[in-house]
Amino acid sequence: MENLPEPLRVVAQELAKLPGLGPKSALRIALTMLKMPKEKVTGIGQSVIDLRDKLCICEQCASITDTCPCKICSDPKREHDKLCLVSEWDSLLAIEEMGLYRGYYLVLGGLLSPLDGVTPQQLEFQKLEERLAKDEVKELILALGATVDAEATASFIKNMVESKFPGIELSRLAQGIPIGSEVKYTDKETLRQSLEYRQKL
């Protein structure tokens, strides 16, 4: 990239910092933007600025929003007694897109990971406790995934809920063998969880 004109090189280098973009892809995007009408490129630049300036974190659920509280938290038709805990905002989007869940959410902001230095103080556990202390939530649904960090986080939450809020029912998304898979090809951890969280017929 050293041989590129300075403005083009700077844009390509900045784009290459985005996840999933290498130097070649970043340069292609920069060259594409160079060919666009000035108004269109200005619009792209302004939308990036607006992304930072016009979005905020919802004070109730900690999700990304352009209004506070967010549209989900301000919807009185949702089920007040259900709270779904997700690690990141994109998990909330995935669940919401299905249109099956009508309760509220709380975005934890990540998962506990001692190896990466992520402690309970860095996540939204204080907000979770405050929400549960209002005595509205009857069921806390853990939608954290099935990684080692997710299991550690779920265990931490289970201990906290059992000690401080014993009246709250704790549940998690069903985990196990995907539809279309055979038991003999299933990895041991998935098989273990399938047995552990088996459902009655």
Short mmCIF file of N, CA and C in Angstrom, two decimals, residues 24-167:
data_model
loop_
_atom_site.label_atom_id
_atom_site.label_comp_id
_atom_site.label_asym_id
_atom_site.label_seq_id
_atom_site.Cartn_x
_atom_site.Cartn_y
_atom_site.Cartn_z
N LYS A 24 -6.56 -6.20 0.77
CA LYS A 24 -7.06 -6.20 -0.61
C LYS A 24 -8.54 -5.81 -0.67
N SER A 25 -9.33 -6.38 0.22
CA SER A 25 -10.76 -6.04 0.26
C SER A 25 -10.95 -4.57 0.59
N ALA A 26 -10.16 -4.09 1.55
CA ALA A 26 -10.26 -2.68 1.95
C ALA A 26 -9.91 -1.77 0.78
N LEU A 27 -8.89 -2.13 0.02
CA LEU A 27 -8.49 -1.32 -1.13
C LEU A 27 -9.59 -1.33 -2.19
N ARG A 28 -10.22 -2.50 -2.41
CA ARG A 28 -11.32 -2.57 -3.38
C ARG A 28 -12.48 -1.65 -2.99
N ILE A 29 -12.81 -1.64 -1.69
CA ILE A 29 -13.89 -0.77 -1.22
C ILE A 29 -13.51 0.70 -1.40
N ALA A 30 -12.27 1.02 -1.06
CA ALA A 30 -11.80 2.40 -1.21
C ALA A 30 -11.85 2.85 -2.67
N LEU A 31 -11.44 1.98 -3.58
CA LEU A 31 -11.47 2.30 -5.01
C LEU A 31 -12.92 2.43 -5.51
N THR A 32 -13.81 1.59 -4.98
CA THR A 32 -15.22 1.68 -5.35
C THR A 32 -15.79 3.03 -4.91
N MET A 33 -15.44 3.44 -3.68
CA MET A 33 -15.90 4.72 -3.16
C MET A 33 -15.34 5.88 -3.99
N LEU A 34 -14.14 5.70 -4.49
CA LEU A 34 -13.50 6.73 -5.31
C LEU A 34 -14.26 6.96 -6.62
N LYS A 35 -14.89 5.88 -7.12
CA LYS A 35 -15.63 5.96 -8.38
C LYS A 35 -17.06 6.49 -8.18
N MET A 36 -17.54 6.49 -6.95
CA MET A 36 -18.91 6.92 -6.67
C MET A 36 -19.04 8.44 -6.80
N PRO A 37 -20.28 8.91 -7.04
CA PRO A 37 -20.50 10.36 -7.00
C PRO A 37 -20.18 10.90 -5.60
N LYS A 38 -19.70 12.13 -5.55
CA LYS A 38 -19.28 12.73 -4.28
C LYS A 38 -20.40 12.71 -3.24
N GLU A 39 -21.65 12.98 -3.68
CA GLU A 39 -22.78 13.04 -2.75
C GLU A 39 -23.01 11.68 -2.06
N LYS A 40 -22.83 10.60 -2.83
CA LYS A 40 -23.05 9.26 -2.28
C LYS A 40 -21.99 8.93 -1.23
N VAL A 41 -20.74 9.27 -1.54
CA VAL A 41 -19.66 9.01 -0.58
C VAL A 41 -19.84 9.87 0.67
N THR A 42 -20.26 11.11 0.47
CA THR A 42 -20.51 12.00 1.61
C THR A 42 -21.62 11.42 2.48
N GLY A 43 -22.64 10.84 1.84
CA GLY A 43 -23.74 10.20 2.58
C GLY A 43 -23.25 9.02 3.41
N ILE A 44 -22.34 8.23 2.84
CA ILE A 44 -21.78 7.09 3.58
C ILE A 44 -20.99 7.59 4.78
N GLY A 45 -20.17 8.61 4.56
CA GLY A 45 -19.37 9.18 5.66
C GLY A 45 -20.25 9.74 6.76
N GLN A 46 -21.32 10.44 6.37
CA GLN A 46 -22.22 11.04 7.36
C GLN A 46 -22.95 9.96 8.15
N SER A 47 -23.32 8.87 7.47
CA SER A 47 -24.02 7.78 8.17
C SER A 47 -23.13 7.13 9.22
N VAL A 48 -21.82 7.07 8.95
CA VAL A 48 -20.88 6.52 9.93
C VAL A 48 -20.77 7.46 11.15
N ILE A 49 -20.74 8.76 10.88
CA ILE A 49 -20.70 9.75 11.96
C ILE A 49 -21.98 9.67 12.79
N ASP A 50 -23.13 9.57 12.10
CA ASP A 50 -24.42 9.47 12.79
C ASP A 50 -24.50 8.21 13.63
N LEU A 51 -23.86 7.13 13.16
CA LEU A 51 -23.86 5.86 13.89
C LEU A 51 -23.33 6.08 15.30
N ARG A 52 -22.28 6.89 15.42
CA ARG A 52 -21.69 7.16 16.73
C ARG A 52 -22.46 8.22 17.50
N ASP A 53 -22.96 9.24 16.79
CA ASP A 53 -23.57 10.39 17.46
C ASP A 53 -25.03 10.17 17.86
N LYS A 54 -25.76 9.36 17.09
CA LYS A 54 -27.20 9.25 17.31
C LYS A 54 -27.64 7.98 18.02
N LEU A 55 -26.72 7.06 18.25
CA LEU A 55 -27.08 5.84 18.98
C LEU A 55 -26.63 5.95 20.43
N CYS A 56 -27.37 5.26 21.30
CA CYS A 56 -27.01 5.24 22.71
C CYS A 56 -27.31 3.85 23.27
N ILE A 57 -27.02 3.66 24.52
CA ILE A 57 -27.30 2.39 25.20
C ILE A 57 -28.57 2.57 26.02
N CYS A 58 -29.53 1.69 25.83
CA CYS A 58 -30.79 1.75 26.59
C CYS A 58 -30.49 1.59 28.08
N GLU A 59 -31.03 2.49 28.88
CA GLU A 59 -30.75 2.46 30.32
C GLU A 59 -31.42 1.29 31.02
N GLN A 60 -32.40 0.66 30.37
CA GLN A 60 -33.10 -0.46 31.00
C GLN A 60 -32.52 -1.82 30.61
N CYS A 61 -32.25 -2.01 29.31
CA CYS A 61 -31.80 -3.34 28.86
C CYS A 61 -30.37 -3.37 28.34
N ALA A 62 -29.73 -2.21 28.23
CA ALA A 62 -28.33 -2.10 27.78
C ALA A 62 -28.13 -2.49 26.32
N SER A 63 -29.19 -2.42 25.51
CA SER A 63 -29.05 -2.69 24.08
C SER A 63 -28.79 -1.37 23.35
N ILE A 64 -28.38 -1.47 22.09
CA ILE A 64 -28.13 -0.29 21.27
C ILE A 64 -29.47 0.24 20.76
N THR A 65 -29.65 1.56 20.84
CA THR A 65 -30.92 2.15 20.45
C THR A 65 -30.73 3.60 20.02
N ASP A 66 -31.74 4.13 19.35
CA ASP A 66 -31.71 5.56 19.02
C ASP A 66 -32.71 6.34 19.87
N THR A 67 -33.43 5.63 20.75
CA THR A 67 -34.32 6.27 21.73
C THR A 67 -34.09 5.60 23.07
N CYS A 68 -34.30 6.34 24.14
CA CYS A 68 -34.10 5.75 25.47
C CYS A 68 -35.33 6.02 26.33
N PRO A 69 -36.04 5.00 26.80
CA PRO A 69 -35.75 3.57 26.60
C PRO A 69 -36.00 3.13 25.17
N CYS A 70 -35.48 1.95 24.84
CA CYS A 70 -35.60 1.43 23.47
C CYS A 70 -37.06 1.02 23.19
N LYS A 71 -37.34 0.69 21.93
CA LYS A 71 -38.70 0.36 21.52
C LYS A 71 -39.23 -0.87 22.25
N ILE A 72 -38.35 -1.84 22.51
CA ILE A 72 -38.79 -3.06 23.21
C ILE A 72 -39.14 -2.75 24.65
N CYS A 73 -38.26 -2.02 25.35
CA CYS A 73 -38.50 -1.71 26.76
C CYS A 73 -39.70 -0.79 26.95
N SER A 74 -40.02 0.03 25.96
CA SER A 74 -41.14 0.96 26.09
C SER A 74 -42.45 0.37 25.56
N ASP A 75 -42.42 -0.90 25.17
CA ASP A 75 -43.63 -1.56 24.66
C ASP A 75 -44.42 -2.18 25.82
N PRO A 76 -45.57 -1.60 26.18
CA PRO A 76 -46.33 -2.11 27.34
C PRO A 76 -47.01 -3.44 27.08
N LYS A 77 -47.07 -3.87 25.82
CA LYS A 77 -47.75 -5.12 25.48
C LYS A 77 -46.88 -6.34 25.71
N ARG A 78 -45.61 -6.15 26.01
CA ARG A 78 -44.73 -7.29 26.22
C ARG A 78 -44.94 -7.89 27.60
N GLU A 79 -44.49 -9.13 27.77
CA GLU A 79 -44.71 -9.86 29.03
C GLU A 79 -43.69 -9.42 30.08
N HIS A 80 -44.18 -8.74 31.12
CA HIS A 80 -43.31 -8.16 32.14
C HIS A 80 -42.62 -9.20 33.02
N ASP A 81 -43.17 -10.40 33.05
CA ASP A 81 -42.63 -11.40 33.98
C ASP A 81 -41.52 -12.25 33.38
N LYS A 82 -41.15 -11.99 32.10
CA LYS A 82 -40.09 -12.76 31.46
C LYS A 82 -38.93 -11.84 31.08
N LEU A 83 -37.73 -12.28 31.40
CA LEU A 83 -36.53 -11.52 31.05
C LEU A 83 -35.53 -12.47 30.40
N CYS A 84 -35.14 -12.15 29.18
CA CYS A 84 -34.18 -12.98 28.44
C CYS A 84 -32.81 -12.31 28.50
N LEU A 85 -31.83 -13.03 29.01
CA LEU A 85 -30.48 -12.50 29.16
C LEU A 85 -29.62 -12.97 27.99
N VAL A 86 -29.07 -12.02 27.24
CA VAL A 86 -28.20 -12.33 26.10
C VAL A 86 -26.84 -11.70 26.35
N SER A 87 -25.82 -12.24 25.67
CA SER A 87 -24.48 -11.70 25.89
C SER A 87 -24.24 -10.43 25.08
N GLU A 88 -24.75 -10.39 23.85
CA GLU A 88 -24.53 -9.24 22.98
C GLU A 88 -25.81 -8.85 22.27
N TRP A 89 -25.82 -7.65 21.71
CA TRP A 89 -27.01 -7.10 21.07
C TRP A 89 -27.45 -7.91 19.86
N ASP A 90 -26.50 -8.47 19.10
CA ASP A 90 -26.88 -9.23 17.90
C ASP A 90 -27.65 -10.51 18.26
N SER A 91 -27.43 -11.04 19.46
CA SER A 91 -28.21 -12.20 19.91
C SER A 91 -29.66 -11.79 20.16
N LEU A 92 -29.85 -10.60 20.72
CA LEU A 92 -31.19 -10.06 20.91
C LEU A 92 -31.90 -9.94 19.57
N LEU A 93 -31.20 -9.42 18.57
CA LEU A 93 -31.78 -9.26 17.24
C LEU A 93 -32.21 -10.61 16.66
N ALA A 94 -31.36 -11.62 16.82
CA ALA A 94 -31.66 -12.95 16.28
C ALA A 94 -32.92 -13.53 16.90
N ILE A 95 -33.07 -13.39 18.22
CA ILE A 95 -34.25 -13.92 18.91
C ILE A 95 -35.48 -13.11 18.52
N GLU A 96 -35.31 -11.79 18.45
CA GLU A 96 -36.44 -10.92 18.14
C GLU A 96 -36.97 -11.14 16.72
N GLU A 97 -36.08 -11.45 15.79
CA GLU A 97 -36.48 -11.67 14.40
C GLU A 97 -37.41 -12.87 14.23
N MET A 98 -37.32 -13.83 15.15
CA MET A 98 -38.19 -15.01 15.07
C MET A 98 -39.64 -14.65 15.39
N GLY A 99 -39.83 -13.61 16.21
CA GLY A 99 -41.18 -13.18 16.56
C GLY A 99 -41.92 -14.09 17.53
N LEU A 100 -41.20 -14.99 18.21
CA LEU A 100 -41.85 -15.93 19.12
C LEU A 100 -41.81 -15.45 20.57
N TYR A 101 -40.79 -14.71 20.93
CA TYR A 101 -40.60 -14.28 22.32
C TYR A 101 -41.20 -12.89 22.51
N ARG A 102 -42.01 -12.71 23.56
CA ARG A 102 -42.68 -11.43 23.79
C ARG A 102 -42.34 -10.82 25.15
N GLY A 103 -41.27 -11.30 25.78
CA GLY A 103 -40.85 -10.71 27.04
C GLY A 103 -39.83 -9.60 26.81
N TYR A 104 -39.12 -9.27 27.86
CA TYR A 104 -38.09 -8.23 27.77
C TYR A 104 -36.70 -8.85 27.73
N TYR A 105 -35.70 -8.01 27.53
CA TYR A 105 -34.31 -8.47 27.41
C TYR A 105 -33.40 -7.69 28.35
N LEU A 106 -32.22 -8.27 28.54
CA LEU A 106 -31.11 -7.53 29.14
C LEU A 106 -29.83 -8.01 28.45
N VAL A 107 -29.06 -7.06 27.95
CA VAL A 107 -27.81 -7.39 27.25
C VAL A 107 -26.67 -7.31 28.26
N LEU A 108 -26.01 -8.44 28.46
CA LEU A 108 -24.95 -8.54 29.47
C LEU A 108 -23.69 -7.78 29.08
N GLY A 109 -23.44 -7.68 27.77
CA GLY A 109 -22.25 -6.96 27.30
C GLY A 109 -21.04 -7.86 27.14
N GLY A 110 -21.27 -9.17 27.10
CA GLY A 110 -20.18 -10.13 26.95
C GLY A 110 -20.40 -11.32 27.85
N LEU A 111 -19.35 -12.12 28.01
CA LEU A 111 -19.40 -13.31 28.87
C LEU A 111 -18.21 -13.30 29.81
N LEU A 112 -18.37 -13.91 30.95
CA LEU A 112 -17.25 -14.03 31.88
C LEU A 112 -16.13 -14.84 31.23
N SER A 113 -14.93 -14.32 31.33
CA SER A 113 -13.78 -15.02 30.74
C SER A 113 -12.52 -14.66 31.52
N PRO A 114 -12.23 -15.44 32.57
CA PRO A 114 -11.05 -15.14 33.40
C PRO A 114 -9.75 -15.08 32.59
N LEU A 115 -9.63 -15.94 31.57
CA LEU A 115 -8.41 -15.94 30.76
C LEU A 115 -8.24 -14.64 29.98
N ASP A 116 -9.36 -14.02 29.59
CA ASP A 116 -9.31 -12.76 28.85
C ASP A 116 -9.46 -11.55 29.77
N GLY A 117 -9.55 -11.81 31.06
CA GLY A 117 -9.66 -10.71 32.02
C GLY A 117 -11.05 -10.10 32.12
N VAL A 118 -12.09 -10.80 31.64
CA VAL A 118 -13.46 -10.28 31.73
C VAL A 118 -14.06 -10.75 33.06
N THR A 119 -14.30 -9.80 33.96
CA THR A 119 -14.81 -10.10 35.29
C THR A 119 -16.27 -9.66 35.40
N PRO A 120 -16.97 -10.08 36.47
CA PRO A 120 -18.37 -9.66 36.65
C PRO A 120 -18.55 -8.15 36.68
N GLN A 121 -17.54 -7.42 37.19
CA GLN A 121 -17.63 -5.97 37.28
C GLN A 121 -17.68 -5.30 35.90
N GLN A 122 -17.20 -5.98 34.88
CA GLN A 122 -17.16 -5.39 33.53
C GLN A 122 -18.45 -5.65 32.75
N LEU A 123 -19.32 -6.50 33.29
CA LEU A 123 -20.57 -6.84 32.62
C LEU A 123 -21.75 -6.23 33.38
N GLU A 124 -22.95 -6.39 32.85
CA GLU A 124 -24.14 -5.73 33.39
C GLU A 124 -24.82 -6.52 34.51
N PHE A 125 -24.04 -7.12 35.40
CA PHE A 125 -24.64 -7.89 36.49
C PHE A 125 -25.35 -7.00 37.49
N GLN A 126 -24.84 -5.79 37.70
CA GLN A 126 -25.50 -4.84 38.61
C GLN A 126 -26.88 -4.48 38.08
N LYS A 127 -26.95 -4.23 36.78
CA LYS A 127 -28.24 -3.91 36.14
C LYS A 127 -29.20 -5.10 36.23
N LEU A 128 -28.65 -6.31 36.09
CA LEU A 128 -29.47 -7.52 36.20
C LEU A 128 -30.06 -7.64 37.60
N GLU A 129 -29.23 -7.44 38.61
CA GLU A 129 -29.70 -7.53 40.00
C GLU A 129 -30.77 -6.48 40.28
N GLU A 130 -30.56 -5.27 39.79
CA GLU A 130 -31.54 -4.20 39.99
C GLU A 130 -32.87 -4.56 39.34
N ARG A 131 -32.79 -5.16 38.17
CA ARG A 131 -34.01 -5.56 37.44
C ARG A 131 -34.75 -6.66 38.19
N LEU A 132 -34.02 -7.64 38.67
CA LEU A 132 -34.64 -8.75 39.40
C LEU A 132 -35.20 -8.30 40.75
N ALA A 133 -34.56 -7.30 41.35
CA ALA A 133 -34.99 -6.80 42.66
C ALA A 133 -36.34 -6.08 42.60
N LYS A 134 -36.76 -5.68 41.40
CA LYS A 134 -38.06 -5.00 41.25
C LYS A 134 -39.23 -5.95 41.45
N ASP A 135 -38.94 -7.24 41.50
CA ASP A 135 -39.94 -8.28 41.78
C ASP A 135 -41.01 -8.39 40.70
N GLU A 136 -40.66 -8.06 39.46
CA GLU A 136 -41.59 -8.23 38.33
C GLU A 136 -41.27 -9.51 37.57
N VAL A 137 -39.98 -9.85 37.49
CA VAL A 137 -39.54 -10.99 36.70
C VAL A 137 -39.83 -12.30 37.43
N LYS A 138 -40.52 -13.20 36.76
CA LYS A 138 -40.81 -14.52 37.32
C LYS A 138 -39.92 -15.58 36.68
N GLU A 139 -39.50 -15.34 35.44
CA GLU A 139 -38.64 -16.29 34.73
C GLU A 139 -37.47 -15.55 34.08
N LEU A 140 -36.26 -16.00 34.39
CA LEU A 140 -35.05 -15.47 33.76
C LEU A 140 -34.55 -16.52 32.77
N ILE A 141 -34.53 -16.15 31.49
CA ILE A 141 -34.13 -17.07 30.43
C ILE A 141 -32.70 -16.77 30.01
N LEU A 142 -31.82 -17.75 30.13
CA LEU A 142 -30.43 -17.57 29.72
C LEU A 142 -30.27 -17.98 28.26
N ALA A 143 -29.92 -17.00 27.43
CA ALA A 143 -29.68 -17.26 26.01
C ALA A 143 -28.24 -16.84 25.71
N LEU A 144 -27.31 -17.56 26.31
CA LEU A 144 -25.90 -17.17 26.29
C LEU A 144 -25.04 -18.00 25.34
N GLY A 145 -25.59 -19.07 24.77
CA GLY A 145 -24.80 -19.93 23.90
C GLY A 145 -24.31 -21.15 24.64
N ALA A 146 -23.41 -21.89 24.01
CA ALA A 146 -22.95 -23.16 24.58
C ALA A 146 -21.43 -23.24 24.63
N THR A 147 -20.75 -22.10 24.73
CA THR A 147 -19.29 -22.10 24.83
C THR A 147 -18.88 -22.30 26.28
N VAL A 148 -17.59 -22.47 26.50
CA VAL A 148 -17.07 -22.62 27.87
C VAL A 148 -17.36 -21.36 28.67
N ASP A 149 -17.15 -20.18 28.06
CA ASP A 149 -17.41 -18.91 28.74
C ASP A 149 -18.90 -18.76 29.05
N ALA A 150 -19.76 -19.21 28.13
CA ALA A 150 -21.20 -19.13 28.35
C ALA A 150 -21.61 -20.02 29.53
N GLU A 151 -21.01 -21.19 29.62
CA GLU A 151 -21.31 -22.10 30.73
C GLU A 151 -20.87 -21.51 32.06
N ALA A 152 -19.69 -20.89 32.06
CA ALA A 152 -19.18 -20.25 33.28
C ALA A 152 -20.08 -19.10 33.70
N THR A 153 -20.54 -18.32 32.74
CA THR A 153 -21.43 -17.20 33.02
C THR A 153 -22.77 -17.69 33.53
N ALA A 154 -23.30 -18.74 32.91
CA ALA A 154 -24.58 -19.31 33.35
C ALA A 154 -24.48 -19.84 34.78
N SER A 155 -23.37 -20.45 35.10
CA SER A 155 -23.16 -20.97 36.45
C SER A 155 -23.11 -19.83 37.48
N PHE A 156 -22.43 -18.75 37.12
CA PHE A 156 -22.33 -17.58 37.99
C PHE A 156 -23.72 -16.99 38.24
N ILE A 157 -24.52 -16.87 37.18
CA ILE A 157 -25.87 -16.31 37.29
C ILE A 157 -26.76 -17.23 38.12
N LYS A 158 -26.65 -18.52 37.89
CA LYS A 158 -27.45 -19.50 38.64
C LYS A 158 -27.19 -19.36 40.14
N ASN A 159 -25.93 -19.26 40.52
CA ASN A 159 -25.58 -19.11 41.94
C ASN A 159 -26.13 -17.81 42.50
N MET A 160 -26.04 -16.74 41.72
CA MET A 160 -26.51 -15.43 42.18
C MET A 160 -28.03 -15.43 42.35
N VAL A 161 -28.75 -15.99 41.38
CA VAL A 161 -30.21 -16.01 41.43
C VAL A 161 -30.68 -16.89 42.59
N GLU A 162 -30.08 -18.06 42.75
CA GLU A 162 -30.49 -18.97 43.82
C GLU A 162 -30.26 -18.38 45.21
N SER A 163 -29.19 -17.59 45.36
CA SER A 163 -28.90 -17.02 46.68
C SER A 163 -29.68 -15.73 46.97
N LYS A 164 -29.90 -14.91 45.94
CA LYS A 164 -30.54 -13.60 46.17
C LYS A 164 -32.00 -13.53 45.74
N PHE A 165 -32.37 -14.33 44.74
CA PHE A 165 -33.74 -14.27 44.20
C PHE A 165 -34.30 -15.69 44.02
N PRO A 166 -34.45 -16.44 45.11
CA PRO A 166 -34.85 -17.85 44.99
C PRO A 166 -36.23 -18.07 44.38
N GLY A 167 -37.07 -17.05 44.34
CA GLY A 167 -38.41 -17.20 43.79
C GLY A 167 -38.46 -17.10 42.27
#
